[in-house]
mmCIF file of C-alpha atoms in Angstrom:
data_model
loop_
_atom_site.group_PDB
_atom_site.id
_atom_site.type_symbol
_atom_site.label_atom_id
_atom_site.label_comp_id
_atom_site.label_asym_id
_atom_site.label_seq_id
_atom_site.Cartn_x
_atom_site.Cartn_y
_atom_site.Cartn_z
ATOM 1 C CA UNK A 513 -80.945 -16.014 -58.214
ATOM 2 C CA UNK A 514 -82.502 -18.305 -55.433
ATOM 3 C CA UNK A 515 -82.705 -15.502 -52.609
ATOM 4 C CA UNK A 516 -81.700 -11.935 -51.412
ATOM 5 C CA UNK A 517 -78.088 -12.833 -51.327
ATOM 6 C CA UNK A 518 -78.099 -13.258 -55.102
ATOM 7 C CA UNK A 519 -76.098 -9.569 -55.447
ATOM 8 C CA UNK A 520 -73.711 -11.164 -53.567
ATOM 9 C CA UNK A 521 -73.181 -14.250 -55.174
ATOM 10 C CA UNK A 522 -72.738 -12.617 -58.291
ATOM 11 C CA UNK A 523 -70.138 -10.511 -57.246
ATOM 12 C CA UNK A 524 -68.236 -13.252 -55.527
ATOM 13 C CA UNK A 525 -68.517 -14.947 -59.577
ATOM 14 C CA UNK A 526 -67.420 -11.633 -60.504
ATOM 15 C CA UNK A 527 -63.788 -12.178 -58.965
ATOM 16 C CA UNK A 528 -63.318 -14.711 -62.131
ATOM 17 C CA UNK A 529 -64.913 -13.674 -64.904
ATOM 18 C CA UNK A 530 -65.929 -10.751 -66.585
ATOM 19 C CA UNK A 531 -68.745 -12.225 -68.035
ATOM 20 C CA UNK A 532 -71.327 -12.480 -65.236
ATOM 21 C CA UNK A 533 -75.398 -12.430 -66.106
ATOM 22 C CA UNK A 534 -77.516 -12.739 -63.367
ATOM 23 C CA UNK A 535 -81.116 -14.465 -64.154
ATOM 24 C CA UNK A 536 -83.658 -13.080 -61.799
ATOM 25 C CA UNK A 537 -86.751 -14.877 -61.477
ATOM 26 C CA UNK A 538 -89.068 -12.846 -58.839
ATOM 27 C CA UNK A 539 -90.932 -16.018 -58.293
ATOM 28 C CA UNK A 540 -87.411 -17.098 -56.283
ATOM 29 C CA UNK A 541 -85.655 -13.945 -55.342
ATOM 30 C CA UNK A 542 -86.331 -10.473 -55.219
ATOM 31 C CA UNK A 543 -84.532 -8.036 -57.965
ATOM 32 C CA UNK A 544 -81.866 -6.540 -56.701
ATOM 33 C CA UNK A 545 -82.802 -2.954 -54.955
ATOM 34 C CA UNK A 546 -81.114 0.271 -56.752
ATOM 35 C CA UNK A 547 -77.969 0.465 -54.886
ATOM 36 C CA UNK A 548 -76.908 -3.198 -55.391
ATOM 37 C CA UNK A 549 -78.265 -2.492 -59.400
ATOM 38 C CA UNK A 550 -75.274 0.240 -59.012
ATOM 39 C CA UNK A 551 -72.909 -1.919 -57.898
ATOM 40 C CA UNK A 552 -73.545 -4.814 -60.171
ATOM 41 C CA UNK A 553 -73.711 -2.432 -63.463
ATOM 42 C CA UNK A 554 -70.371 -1.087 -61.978
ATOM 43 C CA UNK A 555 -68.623 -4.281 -62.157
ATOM 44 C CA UNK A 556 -69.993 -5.191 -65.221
ATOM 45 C CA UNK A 557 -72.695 -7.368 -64.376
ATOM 46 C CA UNK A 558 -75.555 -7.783 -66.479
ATOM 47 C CA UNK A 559 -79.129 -8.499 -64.856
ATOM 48 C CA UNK A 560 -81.807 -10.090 -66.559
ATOM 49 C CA UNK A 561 -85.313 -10.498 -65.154
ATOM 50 C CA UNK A 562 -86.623 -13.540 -66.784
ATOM 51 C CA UNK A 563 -87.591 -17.777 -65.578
ATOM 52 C CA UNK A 564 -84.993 -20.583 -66.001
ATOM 53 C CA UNK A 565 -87.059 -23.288 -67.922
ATOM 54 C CA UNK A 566 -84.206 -25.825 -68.260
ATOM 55 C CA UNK A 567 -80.299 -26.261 -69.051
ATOM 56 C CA UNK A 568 -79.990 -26.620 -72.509
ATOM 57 C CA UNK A 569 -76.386 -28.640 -73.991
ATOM 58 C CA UNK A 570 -75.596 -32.146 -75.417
ATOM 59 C CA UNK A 571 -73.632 -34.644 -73.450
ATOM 60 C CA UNK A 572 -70.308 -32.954 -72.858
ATOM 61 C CA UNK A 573 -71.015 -30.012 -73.963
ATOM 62 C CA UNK A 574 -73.419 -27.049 -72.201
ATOM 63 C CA UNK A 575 -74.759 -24.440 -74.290
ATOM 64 C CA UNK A 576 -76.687 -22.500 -71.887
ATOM 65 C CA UNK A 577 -80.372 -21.564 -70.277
ATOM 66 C CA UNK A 578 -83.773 -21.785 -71.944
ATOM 67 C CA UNK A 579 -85.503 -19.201 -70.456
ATOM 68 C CA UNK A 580 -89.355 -18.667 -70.399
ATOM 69 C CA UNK A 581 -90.091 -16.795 -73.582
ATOM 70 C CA UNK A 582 -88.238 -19.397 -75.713
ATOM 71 C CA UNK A 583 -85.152 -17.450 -76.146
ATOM 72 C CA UNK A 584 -81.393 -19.159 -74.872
ATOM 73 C CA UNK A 585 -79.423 -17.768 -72.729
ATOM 74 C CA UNK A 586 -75.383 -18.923 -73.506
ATOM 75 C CA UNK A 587 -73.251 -19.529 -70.799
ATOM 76 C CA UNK A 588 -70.272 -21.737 -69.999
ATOM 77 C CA UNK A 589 -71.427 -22.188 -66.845
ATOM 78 C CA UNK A 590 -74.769 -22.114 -64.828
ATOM 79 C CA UNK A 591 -74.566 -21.842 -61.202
ATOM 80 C CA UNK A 592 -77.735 -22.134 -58.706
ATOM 81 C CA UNK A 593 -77.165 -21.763 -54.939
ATOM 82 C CA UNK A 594 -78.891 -24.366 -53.387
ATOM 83 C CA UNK A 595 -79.861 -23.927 -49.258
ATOM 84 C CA UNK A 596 -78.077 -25.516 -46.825
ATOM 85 C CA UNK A 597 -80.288 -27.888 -44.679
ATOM 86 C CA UNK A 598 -79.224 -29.986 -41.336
ATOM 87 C CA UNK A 599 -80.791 -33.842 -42.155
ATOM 88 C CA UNK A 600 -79.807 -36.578 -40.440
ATOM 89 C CA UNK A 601 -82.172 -39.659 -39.924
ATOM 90 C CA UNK A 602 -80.029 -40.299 -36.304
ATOM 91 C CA UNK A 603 -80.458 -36.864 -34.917
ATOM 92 C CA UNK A 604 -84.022 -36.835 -35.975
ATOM 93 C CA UNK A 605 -84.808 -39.428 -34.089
ATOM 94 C CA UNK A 606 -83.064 -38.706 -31.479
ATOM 95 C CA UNK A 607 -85.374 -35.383 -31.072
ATOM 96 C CA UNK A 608 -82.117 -33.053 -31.769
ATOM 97 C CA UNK A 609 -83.898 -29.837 -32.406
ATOM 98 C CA UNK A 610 -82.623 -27.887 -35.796
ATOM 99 C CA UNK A 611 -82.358 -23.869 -36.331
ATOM 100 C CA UNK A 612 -82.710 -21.152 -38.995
ATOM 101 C CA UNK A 613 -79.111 -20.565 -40.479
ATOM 102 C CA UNK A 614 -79.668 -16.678 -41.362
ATOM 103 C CA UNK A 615 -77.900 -13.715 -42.797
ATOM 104 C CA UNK A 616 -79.285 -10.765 -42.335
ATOM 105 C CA UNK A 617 -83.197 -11.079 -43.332
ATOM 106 C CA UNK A 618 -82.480 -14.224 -45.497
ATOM 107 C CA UNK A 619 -82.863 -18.156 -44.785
ATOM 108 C CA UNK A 620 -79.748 -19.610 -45.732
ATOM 109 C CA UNK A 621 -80.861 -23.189 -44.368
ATOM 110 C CA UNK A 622 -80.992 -25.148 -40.997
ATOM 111 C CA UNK A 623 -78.112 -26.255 -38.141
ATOM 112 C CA UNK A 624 -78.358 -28.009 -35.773
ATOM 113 C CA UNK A 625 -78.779 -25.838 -32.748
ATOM 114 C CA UNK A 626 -75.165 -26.488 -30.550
ATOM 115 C CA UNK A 627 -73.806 -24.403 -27.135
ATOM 116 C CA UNK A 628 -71.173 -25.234 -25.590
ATOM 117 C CA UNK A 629 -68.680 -27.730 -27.385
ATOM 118 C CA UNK A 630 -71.332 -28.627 -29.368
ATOM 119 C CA UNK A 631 -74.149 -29.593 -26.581
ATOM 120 C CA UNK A 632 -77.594 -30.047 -28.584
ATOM 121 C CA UNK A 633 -81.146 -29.723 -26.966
ATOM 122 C CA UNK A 634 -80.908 -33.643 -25.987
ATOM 123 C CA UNK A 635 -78.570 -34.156 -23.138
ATOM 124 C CA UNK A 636 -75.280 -36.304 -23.989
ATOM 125 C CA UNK A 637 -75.629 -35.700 -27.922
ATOM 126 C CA UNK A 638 -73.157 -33.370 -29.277
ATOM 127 C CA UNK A 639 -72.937 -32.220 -32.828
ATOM 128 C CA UNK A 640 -70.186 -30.863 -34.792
ATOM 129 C CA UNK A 641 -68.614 -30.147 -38.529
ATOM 130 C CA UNK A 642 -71.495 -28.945 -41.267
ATOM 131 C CA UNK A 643 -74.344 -29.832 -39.267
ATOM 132 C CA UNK A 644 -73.630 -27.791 -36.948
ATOM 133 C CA UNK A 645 -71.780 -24.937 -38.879
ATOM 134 C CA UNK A 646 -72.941 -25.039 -42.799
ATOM 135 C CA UNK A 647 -70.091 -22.558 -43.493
ATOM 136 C CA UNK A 648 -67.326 -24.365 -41.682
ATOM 137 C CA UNK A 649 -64.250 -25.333 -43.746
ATOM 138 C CA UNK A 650 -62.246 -28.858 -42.931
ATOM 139 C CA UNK A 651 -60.180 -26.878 -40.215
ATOM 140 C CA UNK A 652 -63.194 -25.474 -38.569
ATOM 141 C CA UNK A 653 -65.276 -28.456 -38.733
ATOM 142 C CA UNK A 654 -62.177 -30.393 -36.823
ATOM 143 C CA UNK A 655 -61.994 -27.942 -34.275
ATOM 144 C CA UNK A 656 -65.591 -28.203 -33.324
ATOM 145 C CA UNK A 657 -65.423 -31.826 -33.622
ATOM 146 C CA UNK A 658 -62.084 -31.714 -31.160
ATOM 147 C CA UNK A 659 -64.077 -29.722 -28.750
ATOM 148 C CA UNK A 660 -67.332 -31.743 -29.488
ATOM 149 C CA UNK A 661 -65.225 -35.069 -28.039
ATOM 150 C CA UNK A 662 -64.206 -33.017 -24.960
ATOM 151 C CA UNK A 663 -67.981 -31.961 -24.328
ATOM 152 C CA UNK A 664 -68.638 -35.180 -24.406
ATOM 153 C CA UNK A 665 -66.229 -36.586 -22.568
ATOM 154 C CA UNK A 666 -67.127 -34.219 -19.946
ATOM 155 C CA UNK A 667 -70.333 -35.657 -19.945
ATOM 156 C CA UNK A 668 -69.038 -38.994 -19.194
ATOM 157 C CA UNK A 669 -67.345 -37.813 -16.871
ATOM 158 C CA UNK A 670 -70.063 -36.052 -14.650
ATOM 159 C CA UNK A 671 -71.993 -39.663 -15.381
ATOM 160 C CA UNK A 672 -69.212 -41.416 -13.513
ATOM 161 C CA UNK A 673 -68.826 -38.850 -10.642
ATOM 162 C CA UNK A 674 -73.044 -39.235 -10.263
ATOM 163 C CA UNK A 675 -72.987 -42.984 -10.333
ATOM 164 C CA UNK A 676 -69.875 -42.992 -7.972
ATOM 165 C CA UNK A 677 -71.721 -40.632 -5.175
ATOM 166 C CA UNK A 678 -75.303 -43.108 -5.719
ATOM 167 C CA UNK A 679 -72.978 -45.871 -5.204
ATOM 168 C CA UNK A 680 -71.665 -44.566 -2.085
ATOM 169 C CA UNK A 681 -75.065 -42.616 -0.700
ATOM 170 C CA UNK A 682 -75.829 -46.795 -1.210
ATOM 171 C CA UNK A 683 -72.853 -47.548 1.029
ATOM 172 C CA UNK A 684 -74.122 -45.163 3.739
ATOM 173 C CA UNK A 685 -77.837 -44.755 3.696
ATOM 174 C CA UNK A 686 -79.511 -48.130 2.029
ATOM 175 C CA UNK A 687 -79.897 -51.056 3.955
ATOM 176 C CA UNK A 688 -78.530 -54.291 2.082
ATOM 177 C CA UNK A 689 -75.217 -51.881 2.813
ATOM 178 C CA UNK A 690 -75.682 -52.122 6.374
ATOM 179 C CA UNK A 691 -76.846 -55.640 6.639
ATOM 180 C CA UNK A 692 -73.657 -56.643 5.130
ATOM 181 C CA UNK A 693 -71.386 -54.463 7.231
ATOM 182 C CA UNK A 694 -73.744 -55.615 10.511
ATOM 183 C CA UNK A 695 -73.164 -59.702 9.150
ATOM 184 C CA UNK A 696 -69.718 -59.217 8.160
ATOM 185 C CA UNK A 697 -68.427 -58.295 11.932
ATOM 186 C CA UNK A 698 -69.168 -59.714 15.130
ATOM 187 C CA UNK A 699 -70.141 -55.916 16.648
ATOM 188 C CA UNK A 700 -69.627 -52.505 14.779
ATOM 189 C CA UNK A 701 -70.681 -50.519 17.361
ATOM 190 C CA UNK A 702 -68.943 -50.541 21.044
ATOM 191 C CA UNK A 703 -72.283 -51.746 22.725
ATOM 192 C CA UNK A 704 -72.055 -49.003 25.088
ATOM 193 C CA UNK A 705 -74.842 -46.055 25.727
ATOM 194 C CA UNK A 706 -74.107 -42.851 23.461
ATOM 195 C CA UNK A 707 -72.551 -40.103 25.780
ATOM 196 C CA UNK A 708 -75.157 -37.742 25.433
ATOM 197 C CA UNK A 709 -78.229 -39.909 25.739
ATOM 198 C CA UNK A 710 -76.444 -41.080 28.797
ATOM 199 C CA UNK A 711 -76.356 -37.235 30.411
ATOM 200 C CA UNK A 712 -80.001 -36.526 29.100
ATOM 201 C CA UNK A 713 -81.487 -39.612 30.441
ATOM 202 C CA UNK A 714 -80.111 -40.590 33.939
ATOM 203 C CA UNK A 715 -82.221 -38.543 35.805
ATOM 204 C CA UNK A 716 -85.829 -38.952 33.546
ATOM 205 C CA UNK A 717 -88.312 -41.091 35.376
ATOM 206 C CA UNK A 718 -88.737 -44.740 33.354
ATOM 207 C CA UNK A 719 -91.674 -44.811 30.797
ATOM 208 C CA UNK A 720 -91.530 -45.369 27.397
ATOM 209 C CA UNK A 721 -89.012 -44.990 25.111
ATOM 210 C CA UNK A 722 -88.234 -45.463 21.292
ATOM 211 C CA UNK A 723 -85.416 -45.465 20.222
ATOM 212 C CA UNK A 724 -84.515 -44.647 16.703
ATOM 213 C CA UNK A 725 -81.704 -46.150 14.183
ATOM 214 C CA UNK A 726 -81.174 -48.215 17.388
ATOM 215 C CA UNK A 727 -78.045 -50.484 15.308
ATOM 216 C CA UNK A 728 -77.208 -53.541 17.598
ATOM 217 C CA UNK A 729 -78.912 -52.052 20.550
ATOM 218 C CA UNK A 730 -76.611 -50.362 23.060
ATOM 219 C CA UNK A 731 -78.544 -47.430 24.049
ATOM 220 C CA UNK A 732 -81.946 -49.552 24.102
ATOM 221 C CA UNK A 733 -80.286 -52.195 26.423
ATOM 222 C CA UNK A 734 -78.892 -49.148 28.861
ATOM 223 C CA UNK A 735 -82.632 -48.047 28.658
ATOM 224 C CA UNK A 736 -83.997 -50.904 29.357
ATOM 225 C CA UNK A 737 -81.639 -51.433 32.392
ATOM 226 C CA UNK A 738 -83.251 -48.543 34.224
ATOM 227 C CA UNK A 739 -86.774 -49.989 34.026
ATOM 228 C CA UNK A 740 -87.560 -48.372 30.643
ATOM 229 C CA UNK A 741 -90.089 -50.230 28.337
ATOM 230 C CA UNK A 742 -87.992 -49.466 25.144
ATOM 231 C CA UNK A 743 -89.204 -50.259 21.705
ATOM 232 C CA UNK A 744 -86.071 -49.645 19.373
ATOM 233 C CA UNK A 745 -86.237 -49.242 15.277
ATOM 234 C CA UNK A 746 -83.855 -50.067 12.859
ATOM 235 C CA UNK A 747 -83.629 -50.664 8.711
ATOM 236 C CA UNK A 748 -80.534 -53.420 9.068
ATOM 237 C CA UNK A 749 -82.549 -56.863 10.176
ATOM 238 C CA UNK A 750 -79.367 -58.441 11.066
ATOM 239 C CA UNK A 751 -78.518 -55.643 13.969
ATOM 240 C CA UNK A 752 -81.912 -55.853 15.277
ATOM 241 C CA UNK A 753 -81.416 -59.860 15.489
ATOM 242 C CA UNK A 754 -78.269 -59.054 17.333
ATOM 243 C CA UNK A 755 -79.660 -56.700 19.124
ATOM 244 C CA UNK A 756 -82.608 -59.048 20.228
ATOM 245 C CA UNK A 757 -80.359 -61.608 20.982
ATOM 246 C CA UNK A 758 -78.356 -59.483 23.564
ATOM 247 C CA UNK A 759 -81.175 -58.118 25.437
ATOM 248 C CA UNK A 760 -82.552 -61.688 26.251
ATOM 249 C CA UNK A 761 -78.694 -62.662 27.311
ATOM 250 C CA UNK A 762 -78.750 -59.715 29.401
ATOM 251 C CA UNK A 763 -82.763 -60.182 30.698
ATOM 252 C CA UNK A 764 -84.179 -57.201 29.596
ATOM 253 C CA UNK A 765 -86.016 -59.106 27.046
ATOM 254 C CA UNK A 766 -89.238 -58.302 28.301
ATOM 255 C CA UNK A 767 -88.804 -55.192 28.369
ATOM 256 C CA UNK A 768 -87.370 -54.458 24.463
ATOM 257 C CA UNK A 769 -89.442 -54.895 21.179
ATOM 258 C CA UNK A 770 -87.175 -54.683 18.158
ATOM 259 C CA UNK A 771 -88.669 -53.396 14.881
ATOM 260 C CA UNK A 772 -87.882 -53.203 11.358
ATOM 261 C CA UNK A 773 -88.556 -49.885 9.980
ATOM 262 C CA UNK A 774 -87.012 -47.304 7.662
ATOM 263 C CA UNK A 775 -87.592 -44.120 9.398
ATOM 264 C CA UNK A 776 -87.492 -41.993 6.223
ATOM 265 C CA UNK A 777 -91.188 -43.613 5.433
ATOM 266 C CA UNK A 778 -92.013 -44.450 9.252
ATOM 267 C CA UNK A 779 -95.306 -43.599 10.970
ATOM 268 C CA UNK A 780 -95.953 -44.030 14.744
ATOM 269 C CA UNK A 781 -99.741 -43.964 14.317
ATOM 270 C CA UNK A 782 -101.200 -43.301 17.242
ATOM 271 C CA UNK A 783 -98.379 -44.908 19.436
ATOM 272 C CA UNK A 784 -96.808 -42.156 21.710
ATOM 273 C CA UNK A 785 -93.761 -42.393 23.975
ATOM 274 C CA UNK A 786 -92.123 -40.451 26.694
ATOM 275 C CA UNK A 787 -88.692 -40.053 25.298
ATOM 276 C CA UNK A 788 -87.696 -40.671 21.825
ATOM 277 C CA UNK A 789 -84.099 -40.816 20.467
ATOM 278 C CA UNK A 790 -81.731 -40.841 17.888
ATOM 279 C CA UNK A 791 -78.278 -41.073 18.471
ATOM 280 C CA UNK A 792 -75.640 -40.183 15.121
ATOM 281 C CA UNK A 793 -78.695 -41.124 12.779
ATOM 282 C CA UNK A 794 -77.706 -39.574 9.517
ATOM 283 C CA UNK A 795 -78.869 -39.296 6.081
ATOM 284 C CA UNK A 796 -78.599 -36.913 2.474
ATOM 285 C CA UNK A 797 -79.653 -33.655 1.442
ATOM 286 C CA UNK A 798 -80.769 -32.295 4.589
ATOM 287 C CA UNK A 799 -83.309 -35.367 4.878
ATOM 288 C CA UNK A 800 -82.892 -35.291 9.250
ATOM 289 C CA UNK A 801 -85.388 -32.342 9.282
ATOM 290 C CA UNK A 802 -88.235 -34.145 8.108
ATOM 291 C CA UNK A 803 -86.868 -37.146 10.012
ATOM 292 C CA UNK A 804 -87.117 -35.209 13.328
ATOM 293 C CA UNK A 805 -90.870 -34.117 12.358
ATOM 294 C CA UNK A 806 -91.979 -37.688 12.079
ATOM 295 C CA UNK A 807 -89.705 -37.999 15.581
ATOM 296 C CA UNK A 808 -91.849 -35.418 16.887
ATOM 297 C CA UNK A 809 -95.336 -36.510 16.081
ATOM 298 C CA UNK A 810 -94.095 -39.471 18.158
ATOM 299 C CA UNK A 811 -93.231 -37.772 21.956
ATOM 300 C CA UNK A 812 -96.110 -37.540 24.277
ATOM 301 C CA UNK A 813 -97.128 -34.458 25.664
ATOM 302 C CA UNK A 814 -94.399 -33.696 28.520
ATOM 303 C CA UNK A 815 -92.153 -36.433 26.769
ATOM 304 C CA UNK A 816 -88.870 -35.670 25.602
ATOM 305 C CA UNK A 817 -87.007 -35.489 22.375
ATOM 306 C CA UNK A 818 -83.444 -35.973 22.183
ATOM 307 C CA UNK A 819 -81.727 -36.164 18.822
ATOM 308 C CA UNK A 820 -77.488 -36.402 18.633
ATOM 309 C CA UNK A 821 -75.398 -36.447 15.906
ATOM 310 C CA UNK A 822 -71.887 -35.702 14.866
ATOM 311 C CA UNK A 823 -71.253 -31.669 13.982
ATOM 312 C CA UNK A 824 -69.992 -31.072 10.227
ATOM 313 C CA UNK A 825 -66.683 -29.525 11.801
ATOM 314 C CA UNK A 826 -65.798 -33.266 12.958
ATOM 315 C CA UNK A 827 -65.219 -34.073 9.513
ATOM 316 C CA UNK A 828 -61.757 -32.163 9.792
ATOM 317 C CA UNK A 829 -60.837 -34.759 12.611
ATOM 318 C CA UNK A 830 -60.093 -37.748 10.759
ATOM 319 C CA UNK A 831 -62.607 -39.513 12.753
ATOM 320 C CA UNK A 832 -65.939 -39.277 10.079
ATOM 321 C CA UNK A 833 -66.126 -39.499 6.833
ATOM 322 C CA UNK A 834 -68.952 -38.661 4.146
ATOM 323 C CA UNK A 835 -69.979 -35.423 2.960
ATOM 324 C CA UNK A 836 -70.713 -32.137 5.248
ATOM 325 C CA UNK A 837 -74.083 -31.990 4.349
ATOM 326 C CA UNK A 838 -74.718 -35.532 5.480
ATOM 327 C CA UNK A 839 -74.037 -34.170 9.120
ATOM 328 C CA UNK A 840 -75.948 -31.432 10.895
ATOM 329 C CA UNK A 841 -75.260 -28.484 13.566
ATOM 330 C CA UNK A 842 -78.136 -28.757 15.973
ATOM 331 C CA UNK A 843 -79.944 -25.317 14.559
ATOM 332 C CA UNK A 844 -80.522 -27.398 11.303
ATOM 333 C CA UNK A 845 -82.980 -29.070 12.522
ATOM 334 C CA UNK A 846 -84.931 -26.204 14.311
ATOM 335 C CA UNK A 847 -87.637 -25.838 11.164
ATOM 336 C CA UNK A 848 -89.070 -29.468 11.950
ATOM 337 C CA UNK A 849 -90.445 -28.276 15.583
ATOM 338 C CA UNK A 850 -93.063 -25.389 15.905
ATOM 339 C CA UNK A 851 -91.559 -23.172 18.684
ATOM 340 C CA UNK A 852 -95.488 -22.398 20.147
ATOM 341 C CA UNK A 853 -95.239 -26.615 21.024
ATOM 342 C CA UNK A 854 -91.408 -27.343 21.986
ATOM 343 C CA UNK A 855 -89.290 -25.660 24.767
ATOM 344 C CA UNK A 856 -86.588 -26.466 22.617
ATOM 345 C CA UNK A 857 -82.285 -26.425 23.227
ATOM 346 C CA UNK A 858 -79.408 -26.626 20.919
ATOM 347 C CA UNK A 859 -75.845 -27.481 21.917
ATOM 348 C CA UNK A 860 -72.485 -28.144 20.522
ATOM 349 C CA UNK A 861 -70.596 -30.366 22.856
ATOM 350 C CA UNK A 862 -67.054 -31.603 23.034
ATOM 351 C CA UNK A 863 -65.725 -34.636 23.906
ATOM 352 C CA UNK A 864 -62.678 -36.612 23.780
ATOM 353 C CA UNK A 865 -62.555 -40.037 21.561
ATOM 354 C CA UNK A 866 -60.091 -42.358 20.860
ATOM 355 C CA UNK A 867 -60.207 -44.143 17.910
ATOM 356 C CA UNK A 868 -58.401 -45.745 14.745
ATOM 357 C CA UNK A 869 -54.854 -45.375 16.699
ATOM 358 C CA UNK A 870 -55.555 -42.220 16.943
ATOM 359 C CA UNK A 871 -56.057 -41.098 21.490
ATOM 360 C CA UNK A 872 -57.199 -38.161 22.461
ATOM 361 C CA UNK A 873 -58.946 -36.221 19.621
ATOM 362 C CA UNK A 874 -61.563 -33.739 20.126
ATOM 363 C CA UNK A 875 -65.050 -34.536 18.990
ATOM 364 C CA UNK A 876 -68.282 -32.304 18.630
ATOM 365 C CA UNK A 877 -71.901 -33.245 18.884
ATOM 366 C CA UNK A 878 -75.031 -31.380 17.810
ATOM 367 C CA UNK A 879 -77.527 -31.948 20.564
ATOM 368 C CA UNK A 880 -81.071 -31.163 20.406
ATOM 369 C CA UNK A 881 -83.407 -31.929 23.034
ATOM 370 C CA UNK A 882 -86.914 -30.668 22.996
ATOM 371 C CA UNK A 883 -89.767 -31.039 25.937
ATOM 372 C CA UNK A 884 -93.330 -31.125 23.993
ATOM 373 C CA UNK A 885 -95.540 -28.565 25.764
ATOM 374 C CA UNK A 886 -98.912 -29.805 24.466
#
């Protein structure tokens, strides 16, 4: 006997042989309890409290147990049931943590702990067979493994679907992207003002602007045609050179500075304008909020903030493309302006644009302008 479950080994012995002797050694296992006495007695199984010194037989030939008072104990065969325990030099030092195997109050061993198709504590190691399961038979153990290979599969596949949405959060929100796309055509963008900065702006008296994600330039240029001193940010140097370059051919030089900036790390400093906009500026996981706070630290008191972009429900048009929560409904941005220094308003508005063969389709904007009271 090697533990508590040393009643039921025996009786499992029992099945084959009528001549069963279990050798209790208290040191190892507890004696049986009186109802499991009972039961072993009634199926003719003799217990004997007494230490196992060593196996006693010549080569070939066992003759039995030498037990601690000198005496031998014949047998044909000795069995010892040995604990099950989960070792593996890999998963070790990989950090896989290992569980109690138990039945009832006893230790049986250790497993490996596993969930779901075999997921261990480490992420992307899966475990399966005895390892996992100490009791599992061949068919068992190739089940788990079979399910094992689709956890991890599964895995690999999540790692492709993540690397596939960096690669394209790359394509739409890092700027070697958007150098390339800027170098690779002679314009992207139509050069013309943005419709809504265009209704906002006509009738505001000149002063400073900035203008935000300003691309090759369009809306500054319009600006800076109405006697606006118009200092325009971008993360792409190539539209900003562009940009540059128009604005001299169309002498309004003087009156455009063209920065470099990301405007997700951006500061204005002390620098404070009368208007400042962004025009279909868009970026991840609700990042436009913050965005619009750094916007807003730069208006001047009485200036204006005007911030455009397209409205998720365009995304059924054909027209944009990229994920819903890359674009924003104009209440989204509401929690980056403090109510008590903003006379704020939100629209929705429609429009018709023609693009990609297609004439005629209906477009929505969010528009947010604010008017900073202090």
């Amino acid at each position: 006997a090697t533990s508590a479950m040393a009643t039921h080994q025996a009786l499992l012995w029992r099945q084959w042989t009528e001549r069963v002797t279990l050798l209790v050694d208290r040191r190892l296992a507890p004696l049986p309890g009186d109802t499991e006495l009972e039961r072993l007695e009634a199926r003719g199984v003799a217990v004997l409290e007494a230490a196992a010194e060593a196996v006693v037989g010549e080569p070939g030939a066992l003759v039995g147990v030498r037990l601690g008072d000198g005496r031998v104990l014949g047998a044909d065969a000795v069995v010892v049931a040995g604990s099950m325990q989960a070792r593996s030099e890999l998963l070790e030092s990989l950090g896989v943590a290992t569980e109690e195997v138990r039945r009832g109050d006893t230790v049986m061993g250790t497993r490996v702990a596993t969930g779901l198709m075999g997921a261990t504590s480490v992420a992307g190691v899966h475990a399966a067979g005895n390892v996992a399961d100490p009791a599992a038979q061949v068919v068992v153990a190739a089940g788990a493994g079979l399910a094992a290979g689709a956890g991890i599969n599964a895995d690999l596949v999540e790692e492709e679907a993540e690397a596939a949405v960096a690669a394209s959060r790359a394509q739409w929100f890092d700027q070697p992207h958007w150098d390339q796309r800027y170098a690779a055509h002679g314009s992207v963008w139509s050069g013309h003002v943005n419709p809504q900065l265009a209704a906002e702006a006509a009738d505001l008296p000149p002063g400073r602007a900035l203008d935000v994600g300003a691309g090759e330039g369009g809306d500054a240029l319009w600006l800076a045609a109405r006697g606006w001193q118009v200092t325009a940010l971008d993360f792409s140097e190539v539209a900003l050179q562009r940009a540059a370059e128009r604005a001299a051919a169309q002498g309004v030089g003087h009156l455009t500075e063209w920065r470099h900036a990301d405007v997700r790390g951006w500061d204005p400093g002390e620098e404070r304008w009368s208007l400042v906009t962004s025009q279909f500026l868009h970026l991840p996981d609700g990042g436009m909020v913050d965005v619009v706070r750094r916007l807003a630290s730069a208006v001047a008191p009485g200036g204006t903030l005007l911030v455009v972009g397209h409205h998720p429900d365009d995304l059924g048009t054909g027209l944009r493309h990229g994920r819903r929560e890359w674009l924003f409904a104009p209440e989204d941005l509401l929690p980056a302006l403090d109510p008590a220094q903003w006379d704020v308003e939100v629209d929705v508005r429609s429009r018709t644009e023609s693009r990609h063969g297609q004439p005629g389709v209906t477009v929505r904007d969010s528009v947010l302008r604010a008017c900073r009271l202090t």
